[in-house]
């Protein structure tokens, strides 16, 4: 993906530059509400697992650097399906790794494209639109909002249903 983006922009990256950019993805700071929200959800007994288009090593490093690893039951890399989201094979990893049916998994997406892919797959889907960007016209998520507070309300209402 990095090479594609560089080529699309007409950029040439040295191996050192590529390595530096890839390493930067392991140093991302979590959003301010992340730690408190994950703490509350774990205390409530929710099973949590990221499903990411990261390699297993990148995903592990990202969560460890952000001090978030302990919140997750498992870490799911799309590398296991040899594809990326929004491929249905990528979303199917959630079902197989958690031993749940897709209807039992509330999927939270950062990107509108990911919300669309998850909804097409059959997950109850919430789009955390942190950046306030326009919604994809592909499919309507089951819920949306700018923070994890709205996600918590969605999950609470969805769980009651």
mmCIF file of C-alpha atoms in Angstrom:
data_model
loop_
_atom_site.group_PDB
_atom_site.id
_atom_site.type_symbol
_atom_site.label_atom_id
_atom_site.label_comp_id
_atom_site.label_asym_id
_atom_site.label_seq_id
_atom_site.Cartn_x
_atom_site.Cartn_y
_atom_site.Cartn_z
ATOM 1 C CA UNK A 1 0.000 0.000 0.000
ATOM 2 C CA UNK A 2 2.857 2.358 0.801
ATOM 3 C CA UNK A 3 4.531 1.681 -2.540
ATOM 4 C CA UNK A 4 1.234 2.148 -4.364
ATOM 5 C CA UNK A 5 0.623 5.491 -2.627
ATOM 6 C CA UNK A 6 4.165 6.655 -3.387
ATOM 7 C CA UNK A 7 3.827 5.646 -7.039
ATOM 8 C CA UNK A 8 0.437 7.347 -7.306
ATOM 9 C CA UNK A 9 2.068 10.557 -6.077
ATOM 10 C CA UNK A 10 5.093 10.152 -8.312
ATOM 11 C CA UNK A 11 7.409 9.686 -5.329
ATOM 12 C CA UNK A 12 10.465 7.499 -5.109
ATOM 13 C CA UNK A 13 11.203 6.165 -1.637
ATOM 14 C CA UNK A 14 14.512 4.695 -0.571
ATOM 15 C CA UNK A 15 14.412 1.488 1.465
ATOM 16 C CA UNK A 16 15.327 3.580 4.517
ATOM 17 C CA UNK A 17 12.433 5.990 3.900
ATOM 18 C CA UNK A 18 10.009 3.095 3.429
ATOM 19 C CA UNK A 19 11.226 1.522 6.674
ATOM 20 C CA UNK A 20 10.881 4.812 8.529
ATOM 21 C CA UNK A 21 7.317 5.346 7.285
ATOM 22 C CA UNK A 22 6.304 1.786 8.149
ATOM 23 C CA UNK A 23 7.843 2.156 11.610
ATOM 24 C CA UNK A 24 5.846 5.360 12.121
ATOM 25 C CA UNK A 25 2.637 3.336 11.935
ATOM 26 C CA UNK A 26 3.771 1.500 15.065
ATOM 27 C CA UNK A 27 4.130 4.797 16.928
ATOM 28 C CA UNK A 28 0.610 6.190 16.443
ATOM 29 C CA UNK A 29 -0.885 7.795 19.546
ATOM 30 C CA UNK A 30 -4.324 6.524 20.572
ATOM 31 C CA UNK A 31 -7.234 8.965 20.582
ATOM 32 C CA UNK A 32 -7.735 10.575 24.020
ATOM 33 C CA UNK A 33 -10.880 8.550 24.844
ATOM 34 C CA UNK A 34 -9.409 5.181 23.881
ATOM 35 C CA UNK A 35 -7.895 3.952 27.158
ATOM 36 C CA UNK A 36 -10.907 4.869 29.313
ATOM 37 C CA UNK A 37 -13.354 3.371 26.817
ATOM 38 C CA UNK A 38 -11.438 0.109 26.495
ATOM 39 C CA UNK A 39 -11.165 -0.100 30.291
ATOM 40 C CA UNK A 40 -14.929 0.327 30.682
ATOM 41 C CA UNK A 41 -15.720 -2.215 27.967
ATOM 42 C CA UNK A 42 -13.423 -4.853 29.436
ATOM 43 C CA UNK A 43 -14.948 -4.277 32.892
ATOM 44 C CA UNK A 44 -18.381 -4.746 31.299
ATOM 45 C CA UNK A 45 -17.211 -8.133 30.004
ATOM 46 C CA UNK A 46 -17.008 -7.303 26.322
ATOM 47 C CA UNK A 47 -14.647 -9.364 24.218
ATOM 48 C CA UNK A 48 -12.395 -7.029 22.247
ATOM 49 C CA UNK A 49 -10.208 -7.725 19.223
ATOM 50 C CA UNK A 50 -8.780 -5.438 16.558
ATOM 51 C CA UNK A 51 -9.082 -6.594 12.943
ATOM 52 C CA UNK A 52 -6.412 -4.701 11.036
ATOM 53 C CA UNK A 53 -4.762 -4.476 7.637
ATOM 54 C CA UNK A 54 -1.431 -4.604 9.488
ATOM 55 C CA UNK A 55 1.037 -7.449 9.545
ATOM 56 C CA UNK A 56 0.933 -9.357 12.853
ATOM 57 C CA UNK A 57 4.240 -7.761 13.900
ATOM 58 C CA UNK A 58 3.070 -4.242 13.036
ATOM 59 C CA UNK A 59 -0.210 -4.741 14.904
ATOM 60 C CA UNK A 60 1.544 -6.136 17.962
ATOM 61 C CA UNK A 61 4.034 -3.253 18.004
ATOM 62 C CA UNK A 62 1.323 -0.611 17.521
ATOM 63 C CA UNK A 63 -0.749 -1.880 20.453
ATOM 64 C CA UNK A 64 2.297 -2.413 22.684
ATOM 65 C CA UNK A 65 3.632 1.093 21.994
ATOM 66 C CA UNK A 66 0.213 2.559 22.807
ATOM 67 C CA UNK A 67 -0.090 0.426 25.986
ATOM 68 C CA UNK A 68 -3.281 -1.153 24.668
ATOM 69 C CA UNK A 69 -2.301 -4.810 24.198
ATOM 70 C CA UNK A 70 -3.830 -6.044 27.453
ATOM 71 C CA UNK A 71 -7.316 -4.898 26.460
ATOM 72 C CA UNK A 72 -7.607 -7.361 23.605
ATOM 73 C CA UNK A 73 -8.468 -11.041 23.748
ATOM 74 C CA UNK A 74 -6.697 -11.570 20.441
ATOM 75 C CA UNK A 75 -5.145 -9.504 17.679
ATOM 76 C CA UNK A 76 -6.406 -10.257 14.178
ATOM 77 C CA UNK A 77 -4.261 -9.418 11.175
ATOM 78 C CA UNK A 78 -5.740 -9.721 7.699
ATOM 79 C CA UNK A 79 -2.410 -11.298 6.783
ATOM 80 C CA UNK A 80 -3.896 -14.594 8.022
ATOM 81 C CA UNK A 81 -6.337 -14.508 5.075
ATOM 82 C CA UNK A 82 -3.689 -13.233 2.637
ATOM 83 C CA UNK A 83 -5.940 -10.306 1.761
ATOM 84 C CA UNK A 84 -6.962 -6.884 3.051
ATOM 85 C CA UNK A 85 -10.231 -5.357 4.163
ATOM 86 C CA UNK A 86 -12.731 -4.842 2.593
ATOM 87 C CA UNK A 87 -12.413 -8.435 1.311
ATOM 88 C CA UNK A 88 -15.035 -10.698 2.913
ATOM 89 C CA UNK A 89 -12.221 -13.180 3.690
ATOM 90 C CA UNK A 90 -10.649 -10.534 5.934
ATOM 91 C CA UNK A 91 -13.857 -9.940 7.909
ATOM 92 C CA UNK A 92 -14.434 -13.709 8.193
ATOM 93 C CA UNK A 93 -11.331 -13.837 10.390
ATOM 94 C CA UNK A 94 -13.354 -12.135 13.140
ATOM 95 C CA UNK A 95 -15.862 -14.955 13.193
ATOM 96 C CA UNK A 96 -13.278 -17.722 13.110
ATOM 97 C CA UNK A 97 -10.907 -16.202 15.681
ATOM 98 C CA UNK A 98 -13.670 -15.308 18.143
ATOM 99 C CA UNK A 99 -15.846 -18.367 17.516
ATOM 100 C CA UNK A 100 -18.899 -16.158 16.986
ATOM 101 C CA UNK A 101 -21.405 -15.615 14.205
ATOM 102 C CA UNK A 102 -21.144 -12.318 12.352
ATOM 103 C CA UNK A 103 -24.464 -11.166 13.829
ATOM 104 C CA UNK A 104 -22.902 -11.476 17.303
ATOM 105 C CA UNK A 105 -19.961 -9.163 16.550
ATOM 106 C CA UNK A 106 -20.330 -5.387 16.733
ATOM 107 C CA UNK A 107 -17.772 -4.012 14.276
ATOM 108 C CA UNK A 108 -16.366 -0.530 14.834
ATOM 109 C CA UNK A 109 -14.684 1.072 11.818
ATOM 110 C CA UNK A 110 -12.508 4.183 11.564
ATOM 111 C CA UNK A 111 -12.848 4.482 7.775
ATOM 112 C CA UNK A 112 -16.101 4.749 5.889
ATOM 113 C CA UNK A 113 -14.853 2.161 3.379
ATOM 114 C CA UNK A 114 -14.240 -0.259 6.281
ATOM 115 C CA UNK A 115 -17.713 0.371 7.697
ATOM 116 C CA UNK A 116 -19.160 -0.379 4.252
ATOM 117 C CA UNK A 117 -17.147 -3.596 3.927
ATOM 118 C CA UNK A 118 -18.091 -4.782 7.410
ATOM 119 C CA UNK A 119 -21.762 -4.007 6.831
ATOM 120 C CA UNK A 120 -21.732 -5.855 3.487
ATOM 121 C CA UNK A 121 -20.169 -8.806 5.280
ATOM 122 C CA UNK A 122 -23.049 -8.826 7.752
ATOM 123 C CA UNK A 123 -21.560 -7.350 10.918
ATOM 124 C CA UNK A 124 -23.668 -4.914 12.932
ATOM 125 C CA UNK A 125 -21.484 -1.919 12.108
ATOM 126 C CA UNK A 126 -20.667 1.409 13.724
ATOM 127 C CA UNK A 127 -18.570 4.051 11.975
ATOM 128 C CA UNK A 128 -16.430 6.120 14.347
ATOM 129 C CA UNK A 129 -16.048 9.136 12.064
ATOM 130 C CA UNK A 130 -13.304 10.900 14.019
ATOM 131 C CA UNK A 131 -12.416 13.218 11.154
ATOM 132 C CA UNK A 132 -15.953 14.289 10.259
ATOM 133 C CA UNK A 133 -15.568 13.255 6.634
ATOM 134 C CA UNK A 134 -18.548 12.727 4.315
ATOM 135 C CA UNK A 135 -20.134 9.309 4.485
ATOM 136 C CA UNK A 136 -19.477 6.766 1.774
ATOM 137 C CA UNK A 137 -22.482 6.438 -0.494
ATOM 138 C CA UNK A 138 -22.045 2.679 -0.701
ATOM 139 C CA UNK A 139 -24.038 1.528 2.299
ATOM 140 C CA UNK A 140 -25.397 3.004 5.529
ATOM 141 C CA UNK A 141 -23.725 1.739 8.729
ATOM 142 C CA UNK A 142 -26.015 0.707 11.567
ATOM 143 C CA UNK A 143 -24.683 3.587 13.648
ATOM 144 C CA UNK A 144 -22.184 6.418 13.446
ATOM 145 C CA UNK A 145 -20.649 9.131 15.587
ATOM 146 C CA UNK A 146 -17.396 11.013 16.158
ATOM 147 C CA UNK A 147 -16.206 9.398 19.398
ATOM 148 C CA UNK A 148 -16.169 6.156 21.349
ATOM 149 C CA UNK A 149 -18.976 7.519 23.556
ATOM 150 C CA UNK A 150 -21.400 7.111 20.663
ATOM 151 C CA UNK A 151 -19.956 3.690 19.935
ATOM 152 C CA UNK A 152 -20.596 2.690 23.563
ATOM 153 C CA UNK A 153 -24.212 3.854 23.258
ATOM 154 C CA UNK A 154 -24.600 1.845 20.047
ATOM 155 C CA UNK A 155 -23.172 -1.303 21.589
ATOM 156 C CA UNK A 156 -25.270 -0.866 24.729
ATOM 157 C CA UNK A 157 -28.471 -0.483 22.696
ATOM 158 C CA UNK A 158 -27.510 -3.223 20.258
ATOM 159 C CA UNK A 159 -26.701 -5.641 23.088
ATOM 160 C CA UNK A 160 -30.092 -4.975 24.668
ATOM 161 C CA UNK A 161 -31.800 -5.713 21.352
#
